[in-house]
Coordinates of C-alpha atoms and ligand atoms in Angstrom, one line a residue:
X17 CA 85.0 10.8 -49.5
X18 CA 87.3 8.7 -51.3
X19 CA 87.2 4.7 -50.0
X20 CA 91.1 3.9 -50.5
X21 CA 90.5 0.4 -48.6
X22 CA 88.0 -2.1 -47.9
X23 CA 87.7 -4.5 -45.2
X24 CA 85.0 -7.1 -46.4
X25 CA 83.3 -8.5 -43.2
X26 CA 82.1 -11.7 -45.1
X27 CA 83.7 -15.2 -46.3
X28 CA 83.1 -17.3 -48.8
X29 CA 81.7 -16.3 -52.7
X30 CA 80.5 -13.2 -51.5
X31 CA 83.8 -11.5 -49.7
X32 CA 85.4 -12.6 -53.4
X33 CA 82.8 -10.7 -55.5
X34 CA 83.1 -7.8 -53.6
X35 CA 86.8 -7.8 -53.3
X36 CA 86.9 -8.2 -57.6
X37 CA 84.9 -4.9 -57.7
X38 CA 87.2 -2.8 -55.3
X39 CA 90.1 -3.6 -56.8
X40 CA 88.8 -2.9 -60.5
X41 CA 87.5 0.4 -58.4
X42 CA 91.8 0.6 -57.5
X43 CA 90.3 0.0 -53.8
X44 CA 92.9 -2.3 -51.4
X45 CA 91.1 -4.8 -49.9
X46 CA 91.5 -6.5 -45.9
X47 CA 89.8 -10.0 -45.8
X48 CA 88.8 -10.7 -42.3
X49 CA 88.7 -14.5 -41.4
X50 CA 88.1 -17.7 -38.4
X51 CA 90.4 -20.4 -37.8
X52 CA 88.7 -22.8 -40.2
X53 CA 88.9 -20.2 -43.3
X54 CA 92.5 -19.4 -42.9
X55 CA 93.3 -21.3 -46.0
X56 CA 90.4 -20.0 -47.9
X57 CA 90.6 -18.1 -51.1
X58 CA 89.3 -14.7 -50.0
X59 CA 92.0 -15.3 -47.7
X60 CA 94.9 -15.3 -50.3
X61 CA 93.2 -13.0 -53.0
X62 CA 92.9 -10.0 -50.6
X63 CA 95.6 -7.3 -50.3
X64 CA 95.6 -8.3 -45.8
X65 CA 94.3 -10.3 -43.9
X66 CA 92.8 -10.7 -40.3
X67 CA 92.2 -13.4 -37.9
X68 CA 89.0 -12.6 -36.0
X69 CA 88.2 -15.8 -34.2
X70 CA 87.3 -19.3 -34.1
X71 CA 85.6 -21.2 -36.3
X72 CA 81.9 -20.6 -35.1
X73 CA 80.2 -17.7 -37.1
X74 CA 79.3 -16.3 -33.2
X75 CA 82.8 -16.4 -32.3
X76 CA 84.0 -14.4 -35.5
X77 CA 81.8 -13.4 -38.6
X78 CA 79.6 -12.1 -36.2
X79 CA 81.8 -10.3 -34.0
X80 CA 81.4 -6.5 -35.0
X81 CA 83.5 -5.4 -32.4
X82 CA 86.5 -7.9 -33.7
X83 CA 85.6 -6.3 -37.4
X84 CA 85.9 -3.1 -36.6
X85 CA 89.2 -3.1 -34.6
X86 CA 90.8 -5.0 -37.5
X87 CA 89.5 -2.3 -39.6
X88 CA 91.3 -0.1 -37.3
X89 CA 94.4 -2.0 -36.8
X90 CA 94.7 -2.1 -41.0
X91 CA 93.9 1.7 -41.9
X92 CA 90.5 0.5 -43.7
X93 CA 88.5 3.1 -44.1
X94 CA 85.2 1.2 -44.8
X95 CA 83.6 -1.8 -44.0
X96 CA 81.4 -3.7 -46.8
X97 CA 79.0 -6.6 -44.8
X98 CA 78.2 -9.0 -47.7
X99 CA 74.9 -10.8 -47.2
X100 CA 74.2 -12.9 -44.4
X101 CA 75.9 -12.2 -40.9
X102 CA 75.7 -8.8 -39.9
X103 CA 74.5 -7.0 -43.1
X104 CA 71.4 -6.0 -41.7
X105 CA 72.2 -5.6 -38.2
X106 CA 71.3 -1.7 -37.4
X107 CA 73.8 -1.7 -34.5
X108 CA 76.6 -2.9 -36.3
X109 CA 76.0 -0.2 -38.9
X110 CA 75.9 2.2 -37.0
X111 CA 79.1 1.3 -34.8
X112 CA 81.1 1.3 -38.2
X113 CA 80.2 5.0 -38.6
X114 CA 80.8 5.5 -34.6
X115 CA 84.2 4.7 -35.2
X116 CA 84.9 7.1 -38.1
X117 CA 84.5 4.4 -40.6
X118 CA 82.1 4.3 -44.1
X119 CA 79.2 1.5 -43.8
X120 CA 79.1 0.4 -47.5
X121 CA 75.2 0.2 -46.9
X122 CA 72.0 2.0 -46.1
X123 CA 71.4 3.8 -43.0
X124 CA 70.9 2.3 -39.6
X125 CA 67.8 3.9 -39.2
X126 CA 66.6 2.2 -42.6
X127 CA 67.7 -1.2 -41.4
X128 CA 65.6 -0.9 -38.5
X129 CA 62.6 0.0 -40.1
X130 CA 62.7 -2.5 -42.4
X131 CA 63.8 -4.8 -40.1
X132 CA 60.2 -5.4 -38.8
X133 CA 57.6 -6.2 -40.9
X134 CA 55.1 -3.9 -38.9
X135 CA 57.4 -0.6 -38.9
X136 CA 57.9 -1.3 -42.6
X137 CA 54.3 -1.6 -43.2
X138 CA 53.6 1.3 -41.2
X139 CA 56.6 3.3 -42.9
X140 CA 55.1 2.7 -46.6
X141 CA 51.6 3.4 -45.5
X142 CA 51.1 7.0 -46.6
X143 CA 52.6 5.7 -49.9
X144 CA 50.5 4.5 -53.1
X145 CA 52.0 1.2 -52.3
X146 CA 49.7 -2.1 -52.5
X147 CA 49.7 -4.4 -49.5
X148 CA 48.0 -7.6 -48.8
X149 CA 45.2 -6.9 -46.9
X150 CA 44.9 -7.8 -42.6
X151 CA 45.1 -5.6 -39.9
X152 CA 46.9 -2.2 -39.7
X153 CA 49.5 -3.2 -36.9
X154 CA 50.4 -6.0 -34.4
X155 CA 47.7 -7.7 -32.6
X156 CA 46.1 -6.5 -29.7
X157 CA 42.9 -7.6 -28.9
X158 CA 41.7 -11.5 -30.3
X159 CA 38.1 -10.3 -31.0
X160 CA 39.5 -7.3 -32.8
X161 CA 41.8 -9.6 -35.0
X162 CA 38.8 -12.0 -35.5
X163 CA 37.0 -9.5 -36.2
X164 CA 39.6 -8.2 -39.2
X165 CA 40.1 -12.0 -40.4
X166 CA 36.4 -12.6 -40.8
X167 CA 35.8 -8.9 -43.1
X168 CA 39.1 -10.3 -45.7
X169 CA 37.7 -14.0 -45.4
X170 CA 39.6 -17.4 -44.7
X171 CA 42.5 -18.5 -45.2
X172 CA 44.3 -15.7 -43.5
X173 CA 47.8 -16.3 -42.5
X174 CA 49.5 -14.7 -38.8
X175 CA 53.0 -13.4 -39.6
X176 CA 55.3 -12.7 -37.2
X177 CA 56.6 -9.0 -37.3
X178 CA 60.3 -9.5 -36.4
X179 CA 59.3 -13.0 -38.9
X180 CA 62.3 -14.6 -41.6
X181 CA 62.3 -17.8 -43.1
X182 CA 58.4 -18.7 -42.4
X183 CA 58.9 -18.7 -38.9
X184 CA 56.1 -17.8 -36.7
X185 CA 54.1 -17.9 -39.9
X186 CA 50.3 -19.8 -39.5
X187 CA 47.8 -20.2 -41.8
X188 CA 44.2 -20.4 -40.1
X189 CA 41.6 -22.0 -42.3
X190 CA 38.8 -20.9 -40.3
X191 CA 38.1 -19.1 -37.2
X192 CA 37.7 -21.7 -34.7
X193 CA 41.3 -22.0 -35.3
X194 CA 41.8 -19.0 -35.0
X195 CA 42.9 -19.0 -31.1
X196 CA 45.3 -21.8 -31.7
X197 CA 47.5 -20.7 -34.4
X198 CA 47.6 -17.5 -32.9
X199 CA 49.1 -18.4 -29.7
X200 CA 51.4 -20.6 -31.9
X201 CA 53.1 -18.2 -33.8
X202 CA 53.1 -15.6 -30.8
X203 CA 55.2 -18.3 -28.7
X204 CA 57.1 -19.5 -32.0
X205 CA 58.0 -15.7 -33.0
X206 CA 58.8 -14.9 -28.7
X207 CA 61.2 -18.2 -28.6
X208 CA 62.9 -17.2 -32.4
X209 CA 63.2 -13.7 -32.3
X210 CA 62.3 -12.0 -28.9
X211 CA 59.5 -10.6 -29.9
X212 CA 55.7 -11.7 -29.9
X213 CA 54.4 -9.2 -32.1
X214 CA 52.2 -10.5 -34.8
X215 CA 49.6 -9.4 -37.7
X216 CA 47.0 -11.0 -40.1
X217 CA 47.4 -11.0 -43.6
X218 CA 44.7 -12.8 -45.9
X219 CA 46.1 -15.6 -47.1
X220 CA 47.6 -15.4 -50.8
X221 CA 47.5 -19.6 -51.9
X222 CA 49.6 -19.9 -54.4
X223 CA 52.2 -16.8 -54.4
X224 CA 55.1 -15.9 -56.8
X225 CA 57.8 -14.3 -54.6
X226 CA 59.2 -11.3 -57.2
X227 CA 61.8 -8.8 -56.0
X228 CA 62.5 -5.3 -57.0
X229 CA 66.3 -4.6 -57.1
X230 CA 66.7 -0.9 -56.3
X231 CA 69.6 1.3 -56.1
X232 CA 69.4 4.7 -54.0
X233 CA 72.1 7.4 -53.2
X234 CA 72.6 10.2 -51.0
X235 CA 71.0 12.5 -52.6
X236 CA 67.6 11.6 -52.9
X237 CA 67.3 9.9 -56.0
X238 CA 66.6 5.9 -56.5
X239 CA 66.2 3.9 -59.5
X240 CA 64.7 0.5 -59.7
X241 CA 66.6 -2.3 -61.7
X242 CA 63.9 -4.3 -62.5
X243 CA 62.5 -7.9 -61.6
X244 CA 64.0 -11.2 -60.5
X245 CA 61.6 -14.0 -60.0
X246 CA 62.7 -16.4 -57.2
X247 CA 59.8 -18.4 -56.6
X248 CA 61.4 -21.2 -57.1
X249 CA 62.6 -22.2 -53.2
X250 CA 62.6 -24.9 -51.0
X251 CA 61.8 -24.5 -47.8
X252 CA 61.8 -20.6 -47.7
X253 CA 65.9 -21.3 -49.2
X254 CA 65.8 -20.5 -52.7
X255 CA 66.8 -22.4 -55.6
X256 CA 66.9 -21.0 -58.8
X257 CA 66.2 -17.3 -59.9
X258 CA 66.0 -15.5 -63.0
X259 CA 65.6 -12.0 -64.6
X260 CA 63.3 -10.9 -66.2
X261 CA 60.5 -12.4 -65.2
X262 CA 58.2 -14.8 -67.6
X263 CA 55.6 -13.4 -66.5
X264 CA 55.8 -9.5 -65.6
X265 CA 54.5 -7.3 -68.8
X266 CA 56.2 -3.8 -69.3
X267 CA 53.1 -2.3 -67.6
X268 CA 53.7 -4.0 -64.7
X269 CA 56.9 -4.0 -65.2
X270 CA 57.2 -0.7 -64.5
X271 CA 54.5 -0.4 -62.3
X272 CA 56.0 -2.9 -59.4
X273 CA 59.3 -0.6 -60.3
X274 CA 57.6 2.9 -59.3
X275 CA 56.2 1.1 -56.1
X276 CA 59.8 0.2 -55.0
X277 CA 61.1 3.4 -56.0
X278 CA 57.8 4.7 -53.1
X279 CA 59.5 1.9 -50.7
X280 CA 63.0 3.1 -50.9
X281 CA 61.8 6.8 -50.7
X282 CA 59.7 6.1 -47.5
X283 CA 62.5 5.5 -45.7
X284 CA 65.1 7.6 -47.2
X285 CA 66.8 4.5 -48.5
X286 CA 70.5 4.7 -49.7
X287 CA 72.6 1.8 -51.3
X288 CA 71.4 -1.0 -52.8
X289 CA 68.4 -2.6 -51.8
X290 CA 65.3 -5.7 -52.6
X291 CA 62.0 -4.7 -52.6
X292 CA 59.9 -8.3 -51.9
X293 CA 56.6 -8.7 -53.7
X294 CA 54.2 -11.7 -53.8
X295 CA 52.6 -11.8 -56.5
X296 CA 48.6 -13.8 -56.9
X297 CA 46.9 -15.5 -59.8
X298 CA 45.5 -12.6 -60.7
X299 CA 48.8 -10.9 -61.2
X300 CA 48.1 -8.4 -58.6
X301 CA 51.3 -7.6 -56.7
X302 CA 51.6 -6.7 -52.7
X303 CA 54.4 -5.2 -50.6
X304 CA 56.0 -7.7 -48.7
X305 CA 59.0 -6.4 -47.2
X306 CA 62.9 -5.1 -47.9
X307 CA 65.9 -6.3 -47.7
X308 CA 68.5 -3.5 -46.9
X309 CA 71.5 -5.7 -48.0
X310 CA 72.8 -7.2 -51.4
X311 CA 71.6 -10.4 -52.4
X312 CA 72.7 -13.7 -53.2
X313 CA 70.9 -13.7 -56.4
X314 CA 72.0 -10.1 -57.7
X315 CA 74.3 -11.0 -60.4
X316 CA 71.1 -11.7 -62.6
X317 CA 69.9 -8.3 -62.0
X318 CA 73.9 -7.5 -63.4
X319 CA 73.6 -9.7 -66.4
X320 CA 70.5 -8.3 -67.8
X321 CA 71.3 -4.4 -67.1
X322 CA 75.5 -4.4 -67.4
X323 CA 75.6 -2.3 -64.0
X324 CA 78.1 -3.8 -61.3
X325 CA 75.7 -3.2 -58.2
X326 CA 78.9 -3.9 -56.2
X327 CA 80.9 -0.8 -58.1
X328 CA 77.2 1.4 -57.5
X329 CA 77.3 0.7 -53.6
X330 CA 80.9 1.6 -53.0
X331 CA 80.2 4.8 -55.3
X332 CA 76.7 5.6 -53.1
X333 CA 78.8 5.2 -49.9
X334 CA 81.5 7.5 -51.0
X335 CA 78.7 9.8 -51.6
X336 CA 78.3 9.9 -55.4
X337 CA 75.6 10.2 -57.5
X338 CA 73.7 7.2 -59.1
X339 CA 76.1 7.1 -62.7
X340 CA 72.5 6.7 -64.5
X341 CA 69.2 7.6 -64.6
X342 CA 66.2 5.3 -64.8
X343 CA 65.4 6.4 -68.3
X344 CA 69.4 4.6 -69.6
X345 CA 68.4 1.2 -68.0
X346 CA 67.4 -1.7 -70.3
X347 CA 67.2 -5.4 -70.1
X348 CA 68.9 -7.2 -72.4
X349 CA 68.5 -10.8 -72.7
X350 CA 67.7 -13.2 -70.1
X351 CA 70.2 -14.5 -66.9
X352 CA 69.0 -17.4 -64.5
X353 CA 71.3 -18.6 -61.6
X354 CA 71.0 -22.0 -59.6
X355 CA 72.4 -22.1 -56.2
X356 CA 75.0 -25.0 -55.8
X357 CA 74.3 -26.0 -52.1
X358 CA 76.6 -29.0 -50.6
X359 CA 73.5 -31.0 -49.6
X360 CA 72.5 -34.5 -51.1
X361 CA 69.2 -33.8 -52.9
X362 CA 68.6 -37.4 -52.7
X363 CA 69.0 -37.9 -49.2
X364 CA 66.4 -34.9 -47.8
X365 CA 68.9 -32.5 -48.5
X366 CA 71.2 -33.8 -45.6
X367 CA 74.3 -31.0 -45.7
X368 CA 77.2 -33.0 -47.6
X369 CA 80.4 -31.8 -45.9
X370 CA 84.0 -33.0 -47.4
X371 CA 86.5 -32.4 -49.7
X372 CA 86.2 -31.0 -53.4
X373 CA 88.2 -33.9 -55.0
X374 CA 87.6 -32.6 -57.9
X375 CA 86.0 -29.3 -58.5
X376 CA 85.9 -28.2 -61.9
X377 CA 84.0 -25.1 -63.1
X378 CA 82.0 -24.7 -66.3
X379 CA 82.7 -21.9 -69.4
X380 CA 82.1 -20.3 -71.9
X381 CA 80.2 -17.3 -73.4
X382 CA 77.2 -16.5 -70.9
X383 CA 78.2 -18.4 -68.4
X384 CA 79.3 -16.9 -65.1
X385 CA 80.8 -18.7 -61.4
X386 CA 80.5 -16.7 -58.4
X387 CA 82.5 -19.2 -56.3
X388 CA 84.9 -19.5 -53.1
X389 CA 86.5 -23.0 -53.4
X390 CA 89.0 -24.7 -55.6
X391 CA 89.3 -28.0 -56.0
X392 CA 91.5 -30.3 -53.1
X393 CA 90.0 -27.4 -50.7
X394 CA 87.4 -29.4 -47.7
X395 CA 84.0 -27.8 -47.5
X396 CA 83.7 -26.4 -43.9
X397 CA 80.7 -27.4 -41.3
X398 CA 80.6 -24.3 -39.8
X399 CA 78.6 -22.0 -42.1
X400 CA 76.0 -22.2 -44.8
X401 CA 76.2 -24.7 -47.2
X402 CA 76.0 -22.9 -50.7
X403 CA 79.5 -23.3 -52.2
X404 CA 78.7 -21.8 -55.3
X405 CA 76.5 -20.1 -57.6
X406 CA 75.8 -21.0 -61.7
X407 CA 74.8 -18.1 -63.5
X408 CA 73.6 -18.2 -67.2
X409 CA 72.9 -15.4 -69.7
X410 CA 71.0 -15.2 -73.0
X411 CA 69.5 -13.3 -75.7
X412 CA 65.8 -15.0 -74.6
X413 CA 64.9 -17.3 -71.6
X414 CA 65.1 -20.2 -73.7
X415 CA 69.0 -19.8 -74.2
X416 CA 69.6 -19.0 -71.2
X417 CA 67.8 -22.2 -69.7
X418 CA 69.7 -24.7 -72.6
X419 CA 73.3 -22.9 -71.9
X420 CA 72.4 -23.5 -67.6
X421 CA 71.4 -27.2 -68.4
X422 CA 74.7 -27.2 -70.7
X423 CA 76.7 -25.6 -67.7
X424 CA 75.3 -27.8 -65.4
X425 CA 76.6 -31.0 -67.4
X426 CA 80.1 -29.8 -67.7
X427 CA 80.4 -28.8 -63.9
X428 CA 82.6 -31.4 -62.2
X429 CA 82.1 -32.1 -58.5
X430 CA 83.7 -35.2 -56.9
X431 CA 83.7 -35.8 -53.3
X432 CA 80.4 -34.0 -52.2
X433 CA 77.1 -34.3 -53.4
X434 CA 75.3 -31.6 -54.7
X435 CA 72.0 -29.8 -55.5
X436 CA 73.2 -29.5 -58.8
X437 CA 71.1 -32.8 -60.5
X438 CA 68.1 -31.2 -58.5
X439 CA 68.5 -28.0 -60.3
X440 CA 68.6 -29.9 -63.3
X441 CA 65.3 -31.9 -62.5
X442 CA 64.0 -28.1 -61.9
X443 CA 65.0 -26.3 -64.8
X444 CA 63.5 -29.4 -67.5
X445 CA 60.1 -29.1 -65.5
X446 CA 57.3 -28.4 -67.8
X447 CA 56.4 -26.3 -65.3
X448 CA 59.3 -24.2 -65.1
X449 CA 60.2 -24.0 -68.7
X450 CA 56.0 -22.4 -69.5
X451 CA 56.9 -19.9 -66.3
X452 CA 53.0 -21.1 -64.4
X453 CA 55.2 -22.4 -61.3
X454 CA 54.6 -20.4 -58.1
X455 CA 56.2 -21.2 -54.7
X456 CA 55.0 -24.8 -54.1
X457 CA 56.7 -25.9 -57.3
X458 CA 58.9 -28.1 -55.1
X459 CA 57.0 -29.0 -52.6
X460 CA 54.5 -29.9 -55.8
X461 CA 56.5 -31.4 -57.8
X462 CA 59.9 -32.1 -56.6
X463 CA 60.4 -36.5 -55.1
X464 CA 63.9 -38.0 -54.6
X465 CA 63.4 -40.5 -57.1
X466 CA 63.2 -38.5 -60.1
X467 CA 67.2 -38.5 -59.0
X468 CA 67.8 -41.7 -58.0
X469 CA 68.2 -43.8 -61.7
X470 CA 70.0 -41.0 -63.6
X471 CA 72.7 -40.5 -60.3
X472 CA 73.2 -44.5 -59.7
X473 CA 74.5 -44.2 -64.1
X474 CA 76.2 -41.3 -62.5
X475 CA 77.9 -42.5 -59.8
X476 CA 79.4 -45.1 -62.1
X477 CA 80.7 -43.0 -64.9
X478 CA 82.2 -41.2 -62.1
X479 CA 84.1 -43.7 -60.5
X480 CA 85.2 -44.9 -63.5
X481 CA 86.5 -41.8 -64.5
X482 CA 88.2 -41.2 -61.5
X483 CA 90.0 -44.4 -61.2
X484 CA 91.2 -44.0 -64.6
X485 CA 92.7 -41.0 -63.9
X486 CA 94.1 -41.9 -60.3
X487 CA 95.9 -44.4 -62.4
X488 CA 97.1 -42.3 -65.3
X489 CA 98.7 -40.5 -62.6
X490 CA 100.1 -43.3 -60.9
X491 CA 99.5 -41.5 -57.3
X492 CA 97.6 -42.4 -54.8
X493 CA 94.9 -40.1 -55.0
X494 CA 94.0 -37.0 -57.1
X495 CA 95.5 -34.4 -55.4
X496 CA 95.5 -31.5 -56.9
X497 CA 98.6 -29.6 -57.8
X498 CA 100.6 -27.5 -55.0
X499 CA 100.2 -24.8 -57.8
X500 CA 96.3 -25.6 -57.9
X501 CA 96.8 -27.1 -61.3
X502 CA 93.2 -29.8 -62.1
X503 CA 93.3 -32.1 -63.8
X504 CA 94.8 -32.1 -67.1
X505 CA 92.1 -31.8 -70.1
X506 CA 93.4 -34.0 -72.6
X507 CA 93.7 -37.3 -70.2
X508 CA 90.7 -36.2 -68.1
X509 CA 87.8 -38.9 -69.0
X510 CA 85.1 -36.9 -67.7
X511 CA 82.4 -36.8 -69.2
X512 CA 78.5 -35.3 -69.1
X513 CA 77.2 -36.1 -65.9
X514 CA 73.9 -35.4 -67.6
X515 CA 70.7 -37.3 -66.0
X516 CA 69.9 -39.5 -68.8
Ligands
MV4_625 C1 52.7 -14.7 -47.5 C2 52.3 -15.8 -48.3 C3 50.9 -15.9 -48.6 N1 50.1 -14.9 -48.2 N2 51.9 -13.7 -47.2 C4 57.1 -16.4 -46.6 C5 58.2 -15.8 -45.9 C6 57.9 -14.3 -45.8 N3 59.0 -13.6 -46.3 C7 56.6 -14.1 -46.5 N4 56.2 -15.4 -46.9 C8 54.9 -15.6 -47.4 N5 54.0 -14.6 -47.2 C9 50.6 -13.9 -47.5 N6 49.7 -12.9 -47.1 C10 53.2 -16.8 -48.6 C11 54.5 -16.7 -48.2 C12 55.4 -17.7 -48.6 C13 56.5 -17.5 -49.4 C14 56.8 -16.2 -49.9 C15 57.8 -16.0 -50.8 C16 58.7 -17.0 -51.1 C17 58.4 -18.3 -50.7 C18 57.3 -18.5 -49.8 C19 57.1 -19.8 -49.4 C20 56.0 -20.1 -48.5 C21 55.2 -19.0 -48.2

């Protein structure tokens, strides 16, 4: 069936990427939206619009009921969950289609499995799919588990089955500990998530954390879109990812692909979906888990292959076949993207809330914004902190890191601080630019200080700049245009707010 309008149950970058794609699709679209987004831009650039609640996320972007009514109440005939929120909430899914509506997204059923780590583990088992090595299912007996920990050898690490972010995750060094961390992550996993359950993995030291975009439809065939390496996080929030990876051959390449391909199939997957890997030194790969929504990071995976994954889950959800086959999918060239948080990477990463005095977005060829501010706009407190997202593509990795450090130098943000200097520091690392970092790059290598001299020559060029143009405008601050007009070019004396 034909989708004739969207409601996008999201805010921010993401409800305006997918509202592009719908309307180049000739899709309306419905923004929903809380009290403190009312003036936001996915506000104005859909077709209608609907108040949902109050600013907290609780009392509106997580509201399905609210969602689905408005969905009602505007003649939508689907409902597209962005990332975050209630993308992979199996309930919510399955209410959409309880009320007659298309979920632009994979089955309830496949949410829920891959919702816990154990029913996804168990669900793949039958499959040729690696896994990191530990016990079979959650933990029973203590002895047993000892038992299991002692046959793989220390370090083993206790993951939480309903788990995210590193929660209710403990490493045990040796079994005396054993005990300990064990309760630990069993009362950390009950107090986060409700649920207890927990396994034992051996521990895997020094990880890279590669994903597996895939694309299924609804008729049984899936194709896997290659890599993107995100290893580089910071406290389990990532940082910077690319596509390809540095360091995935075409053999593995392909053979991490046809193991994702087994993922998706084991649960009849539809719609787009991430297939997590960690990765060891010796370049053997493990299952880690899926993520049944679209990702922040997925407009690498677009820059390298030319398929909008946006366009691809609207068309599986109407019930189309994939528009390719594995055998038309290349890569060409290389796309990296830095995450542009509103956090002082000086300060700890304190969230830096505000207003976007001036906000001024770098181009040219390869470069790409997925953004949902404009400069003059304040940066709200009530949700997550990523304002934007810088996204670079070349013909080789080497291009595409010189046109992101380029990009980063010519993007203008005045009134908040930014992770952007710390992507920066990231992307000139030696370890980063040979491709040996793994997921303790920042923790590794990462110290406030690296910022501190190049932002204090900042900081002045900065508020030079800005006085000089306050002045030129003889106005008492630099207010944007009610139009949105920036600043004009020719006068504007900003410069590179490169770290020396
Ligand atoms: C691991 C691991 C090492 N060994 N599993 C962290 C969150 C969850 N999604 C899985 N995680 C890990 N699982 C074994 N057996 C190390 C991590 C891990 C990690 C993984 C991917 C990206 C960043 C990470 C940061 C710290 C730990």
């Amino acid at each position: 069936m034909k989708i004739r309008k969207l409601l996008v149950a999201n805010r921010g970058e993401i409800a305006l990427r997918v509202m592009r794609s719908a309307r180049e699709m000739g899709i309306a679209t419905v923004a929903v939206f809380s009290e403190a987004d009312r003036q936001s831009l996915h506000v104005r650039y859909a077709d209608e619009a609907v108040c949902i609640g109050e600013a907290a996320s609780s009392a509106s972007y997580l509201r399905g009921e609210k969602i689905i009514a408005a969905a009602q109440q505007t003649g939508a005939d689907a409902i597209h969950p962005g990332y975050g929120f209630l993308s992979e909430n199996a309930e919510f899914a399955k209410a959409v289609r309880a009320a007659g509506l298309i979920f632009v997204g994979p089955s309830a059923e496949a949410i829920a499995v891959m919702g816990s780590k154990l029913a996804a583990k168990e669900a793949v088992g039958q499959y040729d799919i690696p896994l990191v090595p530990g016990t079979p299912g959650a933990i029973q007996e203590i002895a047993e588990a000892k038992a299991v920990a002692n046959q793989i050898g220390y370090p083993v690490l206790i993951k939480a089955s309903a788990g995210g972010g590193g929660k209710g995750m403990r490493v045990v060094e040796q079994e005396a500990d054993f005990e300990e961390q064990m309760q630990r992550a069993v009362s950390e996993a009950t107090s986060a998530f409700g649920d207890g359950a927990v396994f034992v993995e051996k521990y895997i030291g020094s990880p890279k954390h590669i994903e597996i975009q895939i694309l299924g439809d609804q008729h049984g065939n899936v194709a896997y879109l290659f890599e993107r390496e995100c290893s580089v996080q910071r406290r389990h929030q990532k940082v910077v990812e690319e596509a390809p990876s540095a360091i995935v051959s075409p053999e593995m390449r392909r053979a991490m692909g046809e193991a994702a391909v087994k993922v998706a199939q084991a649960c009849q997957y539809y719609g787009a979906g991430t297939v997590e890997f960690i990765v060891d030194e010796q370049r053997n790969f493990y299952f880690l888990e899926m993520n049944t929504r679209l990702q922040v990071e997925h407009p690498v995976t677009e820059m390298i292959t030319g398929i909008d994954l946006v366009k691809e889950q609207i068309r599986i959800a109407q019930g189309e076949k994939l528009s390719f086959q594995q055998e038309d999918l290349r890569i060409r060239g290389h796309a990296i993207e830095v995450r542009v948080y509103a956090e002082d990477p000086k300060n700890n990463f304190l969230p830096d809330i505000g207003k976007l005095r001036v906000y001024q977005r770098p181009q040219g060829l390869g470069i790409r914004v997925d953004d949902g501010f404009e400069q003059g706009m304040d940066i709200p407190i009530y949700y997550d902190p990523m304002i934007a997202k810088l996204i670079t593509h070349g013909k080789d990795r080497q291009e595409a890191i010189e046109r992101m450090k380029q990009a980063i130098d010519t993007y203008q943000i005045v009134g908040i601080e930014t992770t952007l200097p710390f992507c920066r520091f990231v992307l000139e690392h030696e370890a980063f630019v040979d491709g040996s970092f793994d997921t303790h790059f920042v923790a590794q290598h990462y110290r406030p200080e690296v910022l501190a001299q190049a932002s204090t020559e900042d900081d002045k060029t900065v508020a030079a700049a800005l006085a000089g143009w306050v002045h030129s405008q003889q106005s008492p601050a630099a207010q944007p245009a009610a139009n949105g007009a920036s600043a004009p070019q020719a006068i504007s004396p900003w410069r590179k707010n490169r770290l020396a």
